[in-house]
mmCIF file of N, CA and C in Angstrom:
data_model
loop_
_atom_site.group_PDB
_atom_site.id
_atom_site.type_symbol
_atom_site.label_atom_id
_atom_site.label_comp_id
_atom_site.label_asym_id
_atom_site.label_seq_id
_atom_site.Cartn_x
_atom_site.Cartn_y
_atom_site.Cartn_z
ATOM 1 N N UNK A 172 107.929 79.767 155.723
ATOM 2 C CA UNK A 172 109.263 80.161 155.340
ATOM 3 C C UNK A 172 110.263 79.450 156.249
ATOM 4 N N UNK A 173 111.242 78.820 155.640
ATOM 5 C CA UNK A 173 112.286 78.122 156.386
ATOM 6 C C UNK A 173 113.389 79.103 156.778
ATOM 7 N N UNK A 174 114.120 78.782 157.848
ATOM 8 C CA UNK A 174 115.247 79.610 158.269
ATOM 9 C C UNK A 174 116.417 79.485 157.300
ATOM 10 N N UNK A 175 116.660 78.275 156.818
ATOM 11 C CA UNK A 175 117.802 78.007 155.948
ATOM 12 C C UNK A 175 117.418 76.939 154.945
ATOM 13 N N UNK A 176 117.844 77.116 153.703
ATOM 14 C CA UNK A 176 117.587 76.129 152.666
ATOM 15 C C UNK A 176 118.899 75.782 151.987
ATOM 16 N N UNK A 177 119.304 74.528 152.105
ATOM 17 C CA UNK A 177 120.519 74.036 151.459
ATOM 18 C C UNK A 177 120.114 73.382 150.152
ATOM 19 N N UNK A 178 120.564 73.916 149.051
ATOM 20 C CA UNK A 178 120.227 73.387 147.726
ATOM 21 C C UNK A 178 121.280 72.374 147.292
ATOM 22 N N UNK A 179 120.821 71.272 146.728
ATOM 23 C CA UNK A 179 121.687 70.235 146.176
ATOM 24 C C UNK A 179 122.760 69.781 147.176
ATOM 25 N N UNK A 180 122.356 69.512 148.407
ATOM 26 C CA UNK A 180 123.266 68.995 149.428
ATOM 27 C C UNK A 180 123.524 67.514 149.160
ATOM 28 N N UNK A 181 124.751 67.070 149.364
ATOM 29 C CA UNK A 181 125.114 65.675 149.127
ATOM 30 C C UNK A 181 124.894 64.866 150.407
ATOM 31 N N UNK A 182 124.114 63.810 150.303
ATOM 32 C CA UNK A 182 123.839 62.923 151.431
ATOM 33 C C UNK A 182 124.889 61.823 151.498
ATOM 34 N N UNK A 183 124.869 61.025 152.567
ATOM 35 C CA UNK A 183 125.871 59.978 152.754
ATOM 36 C C UNK A 183 125.804 58.891 151.686
ATOM 37 N N UNK A 184 124.657 58.724 151.030
ATOM 38 C CA UNK A 184 124.560 57.719 149.963
ATOM 39 C C UNK A 184 124.885 58.327 148.597
ATOM 40 N N UNK A 185 125.463 59.535 148.588
ATOM 41 C CA UNK A 185 125.955 60.233 147.397
ATOM 42 C C UNK A 185 124.852 60.828 146.523
ATOM 43 N N UNK A 186 123.618 60.901 147.020
ATOM 44 C CA UNK A 186 122.551 61.563 146.271
ATOM 45 C C UNK A 186 122.527 63.051 146.630
ATOM 46 N N UNK A 187 121.940 63.851 145.761
ATOM 47 C CA UNK A 187 121.810 65.286 145.994
ATOM 48 C C UNK A 187 120.353 65.616 146.275
ATOM 49 N N UNK A 188 120.124 66.458 147.283
ATOM 50 C CA UNK A 188 118.761 66.838 147.645
ATOM 51 C C UNK A 188 118.770 68.210 148.311
ATOM 52 N N UNK A 189 117.619 68.831 148.393
ATOM 53 C CA UNK A 189 117.462 70.077 149.141
ATOM 54 C C UNK A 189 117.139 69.720 150.594
ATOM 55 N N UNK A 190 117.675 70.518 151.522
ATOM 56 C CA UNK A 190 117.414 70.315 152.947
ATOM 57 C C UNK A 190 116.947 71.642 153.530
ATOM 58 N N UNK A 191 115.775 71.641 154.149
ATOM 59 C CA UNK A 191 115.227 72.849 154.772
ATOM 60 C C UNK A 191 115.379 72.750 156.288
ATOM 61 N N UNK A 192 115.861 73.839 156.902
ATOM 62 C CA UNK A 192 116.061 73.910 158.349
ATOM 63 C C UNK A 192 115.096 74.942 158.924
ATOM 64 N N UNK A 193 114.399 74.554 159.983
ATOM 65 C CA UNK A 193 113.479 75.455 160.684
ATOM 66 C C UNK A 193 113.663 75.256 162.181
ATOM 67 N N UNK A 194 113.915 76.326 162.915
ATOM 68 C CA UNK A 194 114.111 76.271 164.372
ATOM 69 C C UNK A 194 115.211 75.294 164.764
ATOM 70 N N UNK A 195 116.278 75.225 163.961
ATOM 71 C CA UNK A 195 117.426 74.388 164.284
ATOM 72 C C UNK A 195 117.262 72.914 163.984
ATOM 73 N N UNK A 196 116.172 72.526 163.337
ATOM 74 C CA UNK A 196 115.912 71.117 163.025
ATOM 75 C C UNK A 196 115.629 70.951 161.542
ATOM 76 N N UNK A 197 115.902 69.753 161.021
ATOM 77 C CA UNK A 197 115.559 69.452 159.637
ATOM 78 C C UNK A 197 114.040 69.428 159.519
ATOM 79 N N UNK A 198 113.504 70.270 158.644
ATOM 80 C CA UNK A 198 112.055 70.383 158.486
ATOM 81 C C UNK A 198 111.561 69.695 157.220
ATOM 82 N N UNK A 199 112.431 69.581 156.205
ATOM 83 C CA UNK A 199 112.011 68.961 154.946
ATOM 84 C C UNK A 199 113.228 68.503 154.158
ATOM 85 N N UNK A 200 113.043 67.436 153.399
ATOM 86 C CA UNK A 200 114.055 66.902 152.486
ATOM 87 C C UNK A 200 113.407 66.720 151.126
ATOM 88 N N UNK A 201 114.194 66.848 150.078
ATOM 89 C CA UNK A 201 113.673 66.621 148.734
ATOM 90 C C UNK A 201 113.677 67.901 147.925
ATOM 91 N N UNK A 202 112.898 67.927 146.864
ATOM 92 C CA UNK A 202 112.808 69.106 146.008
ATOM 93 C C UNK A 202 111.893 70.125 146.682
ATOM 94 N N UNK A 203 112.470 71.219 147.183
ATOM 95 C CA UNK A 203 111.735 72.196 147.987
ATOM 96 C C UNK A 203 111.609 73.500 147.207
ATOM 97 N N UNK A 204 110.382 73.993 147.100
ATOM 98 C CA UNK A 204 110.154 75.245 146.376
ATOM 99 C C UNK A 204 109.732 76.384 147.302
ATOM 100 N N UNK A 205 109.589 76.115 148.589
ATOM 101 C CA UNK A 205 109.172 77.141 149.550
ATOM 102 C C UNK A 205 110.302 78.152 149.767
ATOM 103 N N UNK A 206 109.958 79.395 150.103
ATOM 104 C CA UNK A 206 110.988 80.415 150.340
ATOM 105 C C UNK A 206 111.723 80.178 151.658
ATOM 106 N N UNK A 207 112.893 80.807 151.779
ATOM 107 C CA UNK A 207 113.667 80.720 153.015
ATOM 108 C C UNK A 207 114.339 82.058 153.273
ATOM 109 N N UNK A 208 114.797 82.248 154.498
ATOM 110 C CA UNK A 208 115.504 83.485 154.835
ATOM 111 C C UNK A 208 116.898 83.495 154.225
ATOM 112 N N UNK A 209 117.543 82.306 154.171
ATOM 113 C CA UNK A 209 118.886 82.176 153.592
ATOM 114 C C UNK A 209 118.919 80.968 152.674
ATOM 115 N N UNK A 210 119.634 81.098 151.570
ATOM 116 C CA UNK A 210 119.852 79.983 150.646
ATOM 117 C C UNK A 210 121.344 79.720 150.538
ATOM 118 N N UNK A 211 121.720 78.450 150.553
ATOM 119 C CA UNK A 211 123.135 78.068 150.380
ATOM 120 C C UNK A 211 123.220 76.879 149.476
#
């Protein structure tokens, strides 16, 4: 379980992706289906 999951975040190259945060660090990028404590 990730601490925070950002859905459809816009990257600097203008693409949209999911970003998972765990322990204050980026843990995963891409299409993420794992649960998280918070979704934004």
